[in-house]
Amino acid sequence: MRSSPPLGASTYNTITNGTFYGPTVQAGTIHGGVHVHEAVLDPLIPRQLFPVPAAFTDREDDLDVLTSQIGEVPDYAVRIVVINGPGGVGKTSLGNRLLHVLAAEYTGGQLYADLLGYAAEGPASTSEILSRFLRSLHPGAQPTSAEELAAWWRSATARPGQRVSILLDNARRAAQVQSLLPGGSGHLIVVTSRSTLAELAPDGALLHRLGPFDHDAAQQYLTRCLGDQRVAREPDAAAQITRLAAGSPMAIALTVTHLAANPDQPLAELASGAASSAPADSPHPSLTHQEAAVTHALDRSYWSLPRSTPAPAVYRRMGSLFALDFDVPLTAAVCNLSRSEAEAALDQLHELKLIELRGEVSSRGQVYRFHDITRDHARARATMEATFGEPEEVLQRALDFYLATASMAERILTPTHRPLRRDYVYPPAEPIEFPDDATALAWLYAQRDNMLHALRAAAAGLDRPTWQLTHAIWPLLRSSHDYELWSESHELGLQAARRCQDREAEVEMLNTWGVGLRGAGKFEEAAQTFTAVLQIAREEQDHRAESQALHELGAVNLHGGDPAEAEAFLLQARQQRTKLARTSESEPDRLTYTRAVAITNICLGQAQLELGRATKAIETLTAARSTLLEVEDWFDAARALAWLARAYAAGGDPGKGEEYGRLAVAECDASGSARWRAHSRELLGHTLRDSRRPDLARSLYGEAITICSAVSRRDESRVRQALQDIS
């Protein structure tokens, strides 16, 4: 039976009573071997700094001093610059400008992270920042512990000629910076902080105090933004405005924005208003004149928002939210607005510089964020003006948005993932609809950090959203192998499911956590987890969960080096899954269990191969391949083919092993899975090595290593060892 070709494959060929999809070669005799090549693309160099505004003013002396001091630091050292000063004085703008000036010297990329040192929810964790940096430089699976992440980060930045520059914003303690220092030499780290961070001085850090604008610089900025004529008409009022701003660039910027939005307003009118006392209920937590000036300017901008529009409520609600950044769909859901209303409100806030535009993301649209001072102001306003129950509603609306959207992506990307209940209080009125798999997965990746913060917020007392969101992000975990997110989400989700006394949810949390532990190489912990699943499943007579646990115990033992024990579990799993497929009442369930039998057969075939029973492995893997083609699971069919090729080679037919192995490489390339693009080459390399064709094997190992280097250190090390052994 010939089924439709897999996605991405435009050709097929029938060879030796089998149908293969993708690029194929058929010949009676091949001399010298057939090489499967693909273009190896350089990884995208991250450029995460913000654009430099045309109104960047003054600070030329600061730039000259810092550039000169950086140039005096020896090449063997990591250069550290700490720019400290009060909030709103322009530390981030200066650091961003400095790194742009020196960009040509740091070809490895430009990274940015907000360390959230002054955020109400506490600083960002070291693991969170390291994971983000590593995803930027080397997408793919990551270690699970902070120590391993730090070691991998140092290794990833130790390559000669790949110097990076990093802007670490809003550090509160020196330890936050020290734990993020890269490996190698010559990198440049610019840190902004309200503190001096003197503890970094012994590390050779350059400590630079940034003061407010002097009068001339403030006047220059005001003139550049408002124009010579407007300032020249009212020089005294202009001077009073800059004096009241206390030299704070942020306070002046907010004032300029207000004046630009009101071109007919006399400067004297605003100056006299600014000189008057702030509203009695206005919060003034600032400790300096500059920070007080910023707070007064924020008050003025906030109170200038028309009360007839949603903008004031949007400012308060989004400022009080856990999300690191936000877009139109999230804003609409949280503020109970249509998307057009939310977009208009965000435009108003952005025009008044109450929020910052981070940029546009293909899967999200325009993305905004708060400056840390502005977020504090927005949260203070939310505390003062919140109606009864509003904070709880804001949190629930945000959690429902992330749960509903992640669940939509889950259904598209992993339709065979076990469905669990969803409980919404405020389901989004305009839910996001993904046009294809790629957009759904891109949204999950783009929202990774926000969903982690959503889980943490939910875990403070909302158990059902906690485990349900953990369940919904399964396709992100499966695709990214992000073991930090995997571990934290499942620890929170499992505890929440148990508090809810929801056995089905508890089993699913344990199941997917066990998969993560197995993927991270923690086989003993994974076996304990799946044993617990097996016990609960049998108590609850949950045959689906029981068959899954048996399969996973087989997979754990297979990867852990015990193929005999693996075979015993896998045979039980196959028997149960076959029975479930036969007795299923609905066609979707029958297809799900039929596919599950084939997936178990892939693992079983590997175990039989390792036990030296190549003939049996060929039989098992052929059945798996045939079933997966019938259910149009092209990716897993390609995996089955890669192992089937190895089984033929081990069974004494190296010609067929190579033939099938090359076809497996082509199909894995078409699937788009980097791991299996690498692994199919590795397996074919083994076949060619065993056939005493070491040059071809080395070539394939080299291609596999290139792919693995951006996906999995463990896989890369294994293939490098194979390459070393053949040499």
PDB file of C-alpha atoms in Angstrom, residues 3-263:
ATOM      1  CA  SER A   3       0.491   6.332   1.277  1.00  0.00           C
ATOM      2  CA  SER A   4       0.891  10.036   0.619  1.00  0.00           C
ATOM      3  CA  PRO A   5       4.410  11.465   0.815  1.00  0.00           C
ATOM      4  CA  PRO A   6       5.589  13.171   3.994  1.00  0.00           C
ATOM      5  CA  LEU A   7       5.485  16.920   4.319  1.00  0.00           C
ATOM      6  CA  GLY A   8       8.358  18.521   2.484  1.00  0.00           C
ATOM      7  CA  ALA A   9       8.988  15.517   0.228  1.00  0.00           C
ATOM      8  CA  SER A  10       8.248  16.014  -3.445  1.00  0.00           C
ATOM      9  CA  THR A  11       9.474  12.645  -4.754  1.00  0.00           C
ATOM     10  CA  TYR A  12       9.185   8.992  -3.871  1.00  0.00           C
ATOM     11  CA  ASN A  13      10.693   5.738  -5.077  1.00  0.00           C
ATOM     12  CA  THR A  14       9.856   2.083  -4.608  1.00  0.00           C
ATOM     13  CA  ILE A  15      12.873  -0.082  -3.810  1.00  0.00           C
ATOM     14  CA  THR A  16      12.987  -3.680  -2.670  1.00  0.00           C
ATOM     15  CA  ASN A  17       9.256  -3.895  -2.067  1.00  0.00           C
ATOM     16  CA  GLY A  18       9.207  -0.671  -0.059  1.00  0.00           C
ATOM     17  CA  THR A  19       8.143   2.904  -0.716  1.00  0.00           C
ATOM     18  CA  PHE A  20      10.471   5.740   0.319  1.00  0.00           C
ATOM     19  CA  TYR A  21       9.776   9.444   0.367  1.00  0.00           C
ATOM     20  CA  GLY A  22      12.069  12.366  -0.357  1.00  0.00           C
ATOM     21  CA  PRO A  23      15.241  12.375  -2.471  1.00  0.00           C
ATOM     22  CA  THR A  24      16.102   8.792  -3.503  1.00  0.00           C
ATOM     23  CA  VAL A  25      18.720   7.064  -5.620  1.00  0.00           C
ATOM     24  CA  GLN A  26      18.218   3.707  -7.305  1.00  0.00           C
ATOM     25  CA  ALA A  27      21.027   1.944  -9.141  1.00  0.00           C
ATOM     26  CA  GLY A  28      22.283  -1.537  -9.747  1.00  0.00           C
ATOM     27  CA  THR A  29      25.881  -0.719  -8.835  1.00  0.00           C
ATOM     28  CA  ILE A  30      27.270   2.327  -7.071  1.00  0.00           C
ATOM     29  CA  HIS A  31      31.024   2.946  -7.042  1.00  0.00           C
ATOM     30  CA  GLY A  32      32.590   5.155  -4.430  1.00  0.00           C
ATOM     31  CA  GLY A  33      29.408   5.618  -2.436  1.00  0.00           C
ATOM     32  CA  VAL A  34      26.635   8.191  -2.532  1.00  0.00           C
ATOM     33  CA  HIS A  35      27.032  11.340  -0.470  1.00  0.00           C
ATOM     34  CA  VAL A  36      24.057  13.177   1.025  1.00  0.00           C
ATOM     35  CA  HIS A  37      25.046  16.815   1.503  1.00  0.00           C
ATOM     36  CA  GLU A  38      23.168  19.845   2.745  1.00  0.00           C
ATOM     37  CA  ALA A  39      24.088  23.437   3.202  1.00  0.00           C
ATOM     38  CA  VAL A  40      25.389  24.099   6.709  1.00  0.00           C
ATOM     39  CA  LEU A  41      24.051  27.494   7.741  1.00  0.00           C
ATOM     40  CA  ASP A  42      25.903  29.637  10.237  1.00  0.00           C
ATOM     41  CA  PRO A  43      23.855  30.205  13.411  1.00  0.00           C
ATOM     42  CA  LEU A  44      22.082  33.528  13.581  1.00  0.00           C
ATOM     43  CA  ILE A  45      24.242  36.065  15.415  1.00  0.00           C
ATOM     44  CA  PRO A  46      22.082  37.666  18.130  1.00  0.00           C
ATOM     45  CA  ARG A  47      21.599  41.438  17.957  1.00  0.00           C
ATOM     46  CA  GLN A  48      19.441  42.173  20.989  1.00  0.00           C
ATOM     47  CA  LEU A  49      20.369  45.778  21.745  1.00  0.00           C
ATOM     48  CA  PHE A  50      17.836  48.566  21.369  1.00  0.00           C
ATOM     49  CA  PRO A  51      18.045  51.113  18.535  1.00  0.00           C
ATOM     50  CA  VAL A  52      19.839  54.343  19.406  1.00  0.00           C
ATOM     51  CA  PRO A  53      17.329  57.241  19.290  1.00  0.00           C
ATOM     52  CA  ALA A  54      18.112  60.242  17.116  1.00  0.00           C
ATOM     53  CA  ALA A  55      17.631  62.477  20.181  1.00  0.00           C
ATOM     54  CA  PHE A  56      20.551  60.874  22.073  1.00  0.00           C
ATOM     55  CA  THR A  57      22.113  63.913  23.727  1.00  0.00           C
ATOM     56  CA  ASP A  58      25.271  64.799  25.631  1.00  0.00           C
ATOM     57  CA  ARG A  59      27.165  61.879  27.229  1.00  0.00           C
ATOM     58  CA  GLU A  60      29.917  62.237  24.627  1.00  0.00           C
ATOM     59  CA  ASP A  61      32.457  62.751  27.411  1.00  0.00           C
ATOM     60  CA  ASP A  62      31.156  59.617  29.148  1.00  0.00           C
ATOM     61  CA  LEU A  63      31.465  57.652  25.913  1.00  0.00           C
ATOM     62  CA  ASP A  64      35.005  58.882  25.314  1.00  0.00           C
ATOM     63  CA  VAL A  65      36.115  58.038  28.852  1.00  0.00           C
ATOM     64  CA  LEU A  66      34.568  54.574  28.817  1.00  0.00           C
ATOM     65  CA  THR A  67      35.840  53.725  25.334  1.00  0.00           C
ATOM     66  CA  SER A  68      39.349  54.742  26.347  1.00  0.00           C
ATOM     67  CA  GLN A  69      39.228  52.774  29.609  1.00  0.00           C
ATOM     68  CA  ILE A  70      37.882  49.675  27.864  1.00  0.00           C
ATOM     69  CA  GLY A  71      40.712  49.867  25.356  1.00  0.00           C
ATOM     70  CA  GLU A  72      43.252  49.754  28.188  1.00  0.00           C
ATOM     71  CA  VAL A  73      41.941  46.455  29.582  1.00  0.00           C
ATOM     72  CA  PRO A  74      44.164  43.522  28.495  1.00  0.00           C
ATOM     73  CA  ASP A  75      42.796  41.294  25.728  1.00  0.00           C
ATOM     74  CA  TYR A  76      42.996  38.202  27.940  1.00  0.00           C
ATOM     75  CA  ALA A  77      40.443  39.635  30.390  1.00  0.00           C
ATOM     76  CA  VAL A  78      36.670  39.947  30.332  1.00  0.00           C
ATOM     77  CA  ARG A  79      35.934  43.663  30.298  1.00  0.00           C
ATOM     78  CA  ILE A  80      33.299  44.764  32.842  1.00  0.00           C
ATOM     79  CA  VAL A  81      31.798  48.258  32.971  1.00  0.00           C
ATOM     80  CA  VAL A  82      29.322  49.247  35.695  1.00  0.00           C
ATOM     81  CA  ILE A  83      27.258  52.357  34.966  1.00  0.00           C
ATOM     82  CA  ASN A  84      25.554  53.404  38.183  1.00  0.00           C
ATOM     83  CA  GLY A  85      23.241  56.277  39.006  1.00  0.00           C
ATOM     84  CA  PRO A  86      19.703  57.103  40.096  1.00  0.00           C
ATOM     85  CA  GLY A  87      16.673  55.743  38.284  1.00  0.00           C
ATOM     86  CA  GLY A  88      15.820  57.552  35.049  1.00  0.00           C
ATOM     87  CA  VAL A  89      19.264  59.132  34.632  1.00  0.00           C
ATOM     88  CA  GLY A  90      19.911  57.326  31.336  1.00  0.00           C
ATOM     89  CA  LYS A  91      22.117  54.398  32.365  1.00  0.00           C
ATOM     90  CA  THR A  92      20.542  51.962  29.915  1.00  0.00           C
ATOM     91  CA  SER A  93      20.671  54.509  27.081  1.00  0.00           C
ATOM     92  CA  LEU A  94      24.369  55.122  27.677  1.00  0.00           C
ATOM     93  CA  GLY A  95      25.208  51.417  27.974  1.00  0.00           C
ATOM     94  CA  ASN A  96      23.218  50.654  24.836  1.00  0.00           C
ATOM     95  CA  ARG A  97      24.953  53.470  22.931  1.00  0.00           C
ATOM     96  CA  LEU A  98      28.386  52.346  24.126  1.00  0.00           C
ATOM     97  CA  LEU A  99      27.852  48.787  22.897  1.00  0.00           C
ATOM     98  CA  HIS A 100      26.617  50.067  19.533  1.00  0.00           C
ATOM     99  CA  VAL A 101      29.771  52.173  19.179  1.00  0.00           C
ATOM    100  CA  LEU A 102      31.964  49.117  19.862  1.00  0.00           C
ATOM    101  CA  ALA A 103      29.813  46.591  17.965  1.00  0.00           C
ATOM    102  CA  ALA A 104      32.409  45.939  15.242  1.00  0.00           C
ATOM    103  CA  GLU A 105      34.852  44.599  17.845  1.00  0.00           C
ATOM    104  CA  TYR A 106      32.416  41.979  19.188  1.00  0.00           C
ATOM    105  CA  THR A 107      31.503  39.736  16.289  1.00  0.00           C
ATOM    106  CA  GLY A 108      29.996  36.970  18.434  1.00  0.00           C
ATOM    107  CA  GLY A 109      26.823  38.971  19.010  1.00  0.00           C
ATOM    108  CA  GLN A 110      25.111  41.446  21.318  1.00  0.00           C
ATOM    109  CA  LEU A 111      22.991  40.096  24.168  1.00  0.00           C
ATOM    110  CA  TYR A 112      20.590  41.869  26.508  1.00  0.00           C
ATOM    111  CA  ALA A 113      18.987  40.828  29.787  1.00  0.00           C
ATOM    112  CA  ASP A 114      16.942  42.685  32.366  1.00  0.00           C
ATOM    113  CA  LEU A 115      18.071  41.265  35.707  1.00  0.00           C
ATOM    114  CA  LEU A 116      14.959  42.725  37.412  1.00  0.00           C
ATOM    115  CA  GLY A 117      17.043  43.694  40.419  1.00  0.00           C
ATOM    116  CA  TYR A 118      14.502  46.264  41.545  1.00  0.00           C
ATOM    117  CA  ALA A 119      11.335  44.433  40.501  1.00  0.00           C
ATOM    118  CA  ALA A 120       8.705  43.740  43.144  1.00  0.00           C
ATOM    119  CA  GLU A 121       8.688  40.010  42.315  1.00  0.00           C
ATOM    120  CA  GLY A 122      12.412  39.767  42.923  1.00  0.00           C
ATOM    121  CA  PRO A 123      15.436  39.424  40.643  1.00  0.00           C
ATOM    122  CA  ALA A 124      15.588  37.099  37.653  1.00  0.00           C
ATOM    123  CA  SER A 125      17.249  33.788  38.463  1.00  0.00           C
ATOM    124  CA  THR A 126      20.694  32.973  37.135  1.00  0.00           C
ATOM    125  CA  SER A 127      19.339  29.864  35.417  1.00  0.00           C
ATOM    126  CA  GLU A 128      16.643  31.904  33.677  1.00  0.00           C
ATOM    127  CA  ILE A 129      19.172  34.357  32.207  1.00  0.00           C
ATOM    128  CA  LEU A 130      21.720  31.663  31.290  1.00  0.00           C
ATOM    129  CA  SER A 131      19.040  29.633  29.524  1.00  0.00           C
ATOM    130  CA  ARG A 132      17.955  32.688  27.558  1.00  0.00           C
ATOM    131  CA  PHE A 133      21.528  33.499  26.528  1.00  0.00           C
ATOM    132  CA  LEU A 134      22.249  29.905  25.533  1.00  0.00           C
ATOM    133  CA  ARG A 135      19.053  29.721  23.479  1.00  0.00           C
ATOM    134  CA  SER A 136      20.216  32.838  21.649  1.00  0.00           C
ATOM    135  CA  LEU A 137      23.671  31.443  20.848  1.00  0.00           C
ATOM    136  CA  HIS A 138      22.955  27.699  20.625  1.00  0.00           C
ATOM    137  CA  PRO A 139      19.275  26.719  20.283  1.00  0.00           C
ATOM    138  CA  GLY A 140      18.454  23.219  21.441  1.00  0.00           C
ATOM    139  CA  ALA A 141      18.525  21.022  24.520  1.00  0.00           C
ATOM    140  CA  GLN A 142      20.094  22.452  27.658  1.00  0.00           C
ATOM    141  CA  PRO A 143      21.351  21.111  30.976  1.00  0.00           C
ATOM    142  CA  THR A 144      19.047  20.972  33.965  1.00  0.00           C
ATOM    143  CA  SER A 145      21.078  22.471  36.829  1.00  0.00           C
ATOM    144  CA  ALA A 146      22.378  26.002  37.310  1.00  0.00           C
ATOM    145  CA  GLU A 147      25.915  24.613  37.623  1.00  0.00           C
ATOM    146  CA  GLU A 148      25.689  22.780  34.298  1.00  0.00           C
ATOM    147  CA  LEU A 149      24.119  25.799  32.634  1.00  0.00           C
ATOM    148  CA  ALA A 150      26.954  28.013  33.853  1.00  0.00           C
ATOM    149  CA  ALA A 151      29.560  25.520  32.663  1.00  0.00           C
ATOM    150  CA  TRP A 152      27.915  25.258  29.241  1.00  0.00           C
ATOM    151  CA  TRP A 153      27.661  29.072  29.043  1.00  0.00           C
ATOM    152  CA  ARG A 154      31.390  29.402  29.732  1.00  0.00           C
ATOM    153  CA  SER A 155      32.138  26.733  27.131  1.00  0.00           C
ATOM    154  CA  ALA A 156      29.868  28.314  24.538  1.00  0.00           C
ATOM    155  CA  THR A 157      31.609  31.685  24.960  1.00  0.00           C
ATOM    156  CA  ALA A 158      35.169  30.326  25.080  1.00  0.00           C
ATOM    157  CA  ARG A 159      35.599  29.962  21.331  1.00  0.00           C
ATOM    158  CA  PRO A 160      38.434  32.110  19.959  1.00  0.00           C
ATOM    159  CA  GLY A 161      37.378  35.010  17.776  1.00  0.00           C
ATOM    160  CA  GLN A 162      33.767  34.957  18.990  1.00  0.00           C
ATOM    161  CA  ARG A 163      33.746  37.821  21.480  1.00  0.00           C
ATOM    162  CA  VAL A 164      30.306  38.909  22.667  1.00  0.00           C
ATOM    163  CA  SER A 165      29.056  42.128  24.229  1.00  0.00           C
ATOM    164  CA  ILE A 166      26.330  41.961  26.858  1.00  0.00           C
ATOM    165  CA  LEU A 167      24.116  44.591  28.456  1.00  0.00           C
ATOM    166  CA  LEU A 168      22.971  43.478  31.913  1.00  0.00           C
ATOM    167  CA  ASP A 169      20.260  45.917  32.954  1.00  0.00           C
ATOM    168  CA  ASN A 170      19.056  46.666  36.475  1.00  0.00           C
ATOM    169  CA  ALA A 171      21.520  44.649  38.533  1.00  0.00           C
ATOM    170  CA  ARG A 172      21.095  45.020  42.270  1.00  0.00           C
ATOM    171  CA  ARG A 173      23.951  42.868  43.549  1.00  0.00           C
ATOM    172  CA  ALA A 174      27.403  42.034  42.248  1.00  0.00           C
ATOM    173  CA  ALA A 175      26.626  38.312  42.568  1.00  0.00           C
ATOM    174  CA  GLN A 176      24.006  38.644  39.832  1.00  0.00           C
ATOM    175  CA  VAL A 177      26.746  39.749  37.436  1.00  0.00           C
ATOM    176  CA  GLN A 178      29.481  37.386  38.595  1.00  0.00           C
ATOM    177  CA  SER A 179      27.332  34.331  37.968  1.00  0.00           C
ATOM    178  CA  LEU A 180      26.784  35.411  34.344  1.00  0.00           C
ATOM    179  CA  LEU A 181      30.377  36.086  33.317  1.00  0.00           C
ATOM    180  CA  PRO A 182      31.253  34.304  30.057  1.00  0.00           C
ATOM    181  CA  GLY A 183      34.225  32.056  29.383  1.00  0.00           C
ATOM    182  CA  GLY A 184      37.159  32.873  27.157  1.00  0.00           C
ATOM    183  CA  SER A 185      38.614  36.344  26.896  1.00  0.00           C
ATOM    184  CA  GLY A 186      37.940  39.744  25.399  1.00  0.00           C
ATOM    185  CA  HIS A 187      34.174  39.858  26.021  1.00  0.00           C
ATOM    186  CA  LEU A 188      32.551  43.115  27.124  1.00  0.00           C
ATOM    187  CA  ILE A 189      29.931  43.241  29.884  1.00  0.00           C
ATOM    188  CA  VAL A 190      28.125  46.525  30.557  1.00  0.00           C
ATOM    189  CA  VAL A 191      26.057  46.565  33.757  1.00  0.00           C
ATOM    190  CA  THR A 192      23.540  49.192  34.828  1.00  0.00           C
ATOM    191  CA  SER A 193      22.609  49.612  38.473  1.00  0.00           C
ATOM    192  CA  ARG A 194      21.384  52.152  40.961  1.00  0.00           C
ATOM    193  CA  SER A 195      24.188  50.889  43.240  1.00  0.00           C
ATOM    194  CA  THR A 196      27.919  51.199  42.679  1.00  0.00           C
ATOM    195  CA  LEU A 197      28.461  47.397  42.798  1.00  0.00           C
ATOM    196  CA  ALA A 198      31.879  48.048  44.314  1.00  0.00           C
ATOM    197  CA  GLU A 199      32.328  44.294  44.895  1.00  0.00           C
ATOM    198  CA  LEU A 200      33.093  44.005  41.166  1.00  0.00           C
ATOM    199  CA  ALA A 201      36.123  46.303  41.426  1.00  0.00           C
ATOM    200  CA  PRO A 202      38.476  43.424  42.412  1.00  0.00           C
ATOM    201  CA  ASP A 203      37.394  41.724  39.163  1.00  0.00           C
ATOM    202  CA  GLY A 204      38.757  44.710  37.259  1.00  0.00           C
ATOM    203  CA  ALA A 205      35.371  46.339  36.672  1.00  0.00           C
ATOM    204  CA  LEU A 206      35.321  49.957  35.555  1.00  0.00           C
ATOM    205  CA  LEU A 207      32.911  51.788  37.886  1.00  0.00           C
ATOM    206  CA  HIS A 208      31.358  54.802  36.163  1.00  0.00           C
ATOM    207  CA  ARG A 209      28.980  57.144  37.961  1.00  0.00           C
ATOM    208  CA  LEU A 210      26.438  58.748  35.627  1.00  0.00           C
ATOM    209  CA  GLY A 211      25.072  62.058  36.796  1.00  0.00           C
ATOM    210  CA  PRO A 212      22.081  64.065  35.604  1.00  0.00           C
ATOM    211  CA  PHE A 213      22.181  66.409  32.613  1.00  0.00           C
ATOM    212  CA  ASP A 214      23.690  69.784  33.329  1.00  0.00           C
ATOM    213  CA  HIS A 215      21.651  72.834  32.340  1.00  0.00           C
ATOM    214  CA  ASP A 216      23.184  73.146  28.874  1.00  0.00           C
ATOM    215  CA  ALA A 217      22.652  69.464  28.033  1.00  0.00           C
ATOM    216  CA  ALA A 218      19.056  69.599  29.284  1.00  0.00           C
ATOM    217  CA  GLN A 219      18.389  72.677  27.168  1.00  0.00           C
ATOM    218  CA  GLN A 220      20.029  71.025  24.161  1.00  0.00           C
ATOM    219  CA  TYR A 221      17.771  67.967  24.554  1.00  0.00           C
ATOM    220  CA  LEU A 222      14.674  70.129  24.961  1.00  0.00           C
ATOM    221  CA  THR A 223      15.572  72.147  21.868  1.00  0.00           C
ATOM    222  CA  ARG A 224      16.390  69.093  19.770  1.00  0.00           C
ATOM    223  CA  CYS A 225      13.001  67.558  20.535  1.00  0.00           C
ATOM    224  CA  LEU A 226      10.758  70.661  20.452  1.00  0.00           C
ATOM    225  CA  GLY A 227      12.561  72.805  17.915  1.00  0.00           C
ATOM    226  CA  ASP A 228      14.529  76.061  18.197  1.00  0.00           C
ATOM    227  CA  GLN A 229      11.594  78.370  17.656  1.00  0.00           C
ATOM    228  CA  ARG A 230       9.330  76.996  20.362  1.00  0.00           C
ATOM    229  CA  VAL A 231      12.082  77.058  22.990  1.00  0.00           C
ATOM    230  CA  ALA A 232      13.374  80.461  21.874  1.00  0.00           C
ATOM    231  CA  ARG A 233       9.878  82.002  22.281  1.00  0.00           C
ATOM    232  CA  GLU A 234       9.841  81.153  26.012  1.00  0.00           C
ATOM    233  CA  PRO A 235      13.437  80.839  27.219  1.00  0.00           C
ATOM    234  CA  ASP A 236      12.588  81.447  30.885  1.00  0.00           C
ATOM    235  CA  ALA A 237       9.867  78.803  30.902  1.00  0.00           C
ATOM    236  CA  ALA A 238      12.171  76.362  29.102  1.00  0.00           C
ATOM    237  CA  ALA A 239      14.855  76.946  31.742  1.00  0.00           C
ATOM    238  CA  GLN A 240      12.309  76.423  34.530  1.00  0.00           C
ATOM    239  CA  ILE A 241      11.180  73.126  32.960  1.00  0.00           C
ATOM    240  CA  THR A 242      14.721  71.770  32.872  1.00  0.00           C
ATOM    241  CA  ARG A 243      15.385  72.940  36.446  1.00  0.00           C
ATOM    242  CA  LEU A 244      12.261  71.188  37.689  1.00  0.00           C
ATOM    243  CA  ALA A 245      13.352  68.026  35.889  1.00  0.00           C
ATOM    244  CA  ALA A 246      16.515  68.097  38.056  1.00  0.00           C
ATOM    245  CA  GLY A 247      18.584  67.018  35.055  1.00  0.00           C
ATOM    246  CA  SER A 248      16.779  63.692  34.779  1.00  0.00           C
ATOM    247  CA  PRO A 249      16.716  62.606  31.105  1.00  0.00           C
ATOM    248  CA  MET A 250      13.643  60.480  31.755  1.00  0.00           C
ATOM    249  CA  ALA A 251      11.732  63.350  33.384  1.00  0.00           C
ATOM    250  CA  ILE A 252      12.662  65.671  30.503  1.00  0.00           C
ATOM    251  CA  ALA A 253      11.688  63.008  27.946  1.00  0.00           C
ATOM    252  CA  LEU A 254       8.260  62.621  29.561  1.00  0.00           C
ATOM    253  CA  THR A 255       7.833  66.402  29.572  1.00  0.00           C
ATOM    254  CA  VAL A 256       8.912  66.687  25.949  1.00  0.00           C
ATOM    255  CA  THR A 257       6.454  63.977  24.965  1.00  0.00           C
ATOM    256  CA  HIS A 258       3.632  65.821  26.704  1.00  0.00           C
ATOM    257  CA  LEU A 259       4.547  69.094  24.981  1.00  0.00           C
ATOM    258  CA  ALA A 260       4.934  67.456  21.595  1.00  0.00           C
ATOM    259  CA  ALA A 261       1.447  65.984  21.959  1.00  0.00           C
ATOM    260  CA  ASN A 262       0.139  69.491  22.753  1.00  0.00           C
ATOM    261  CA  PRO A 263       1.908  71.786  20.269  1.00  0.00           C
TER     262      PRO A 263
END
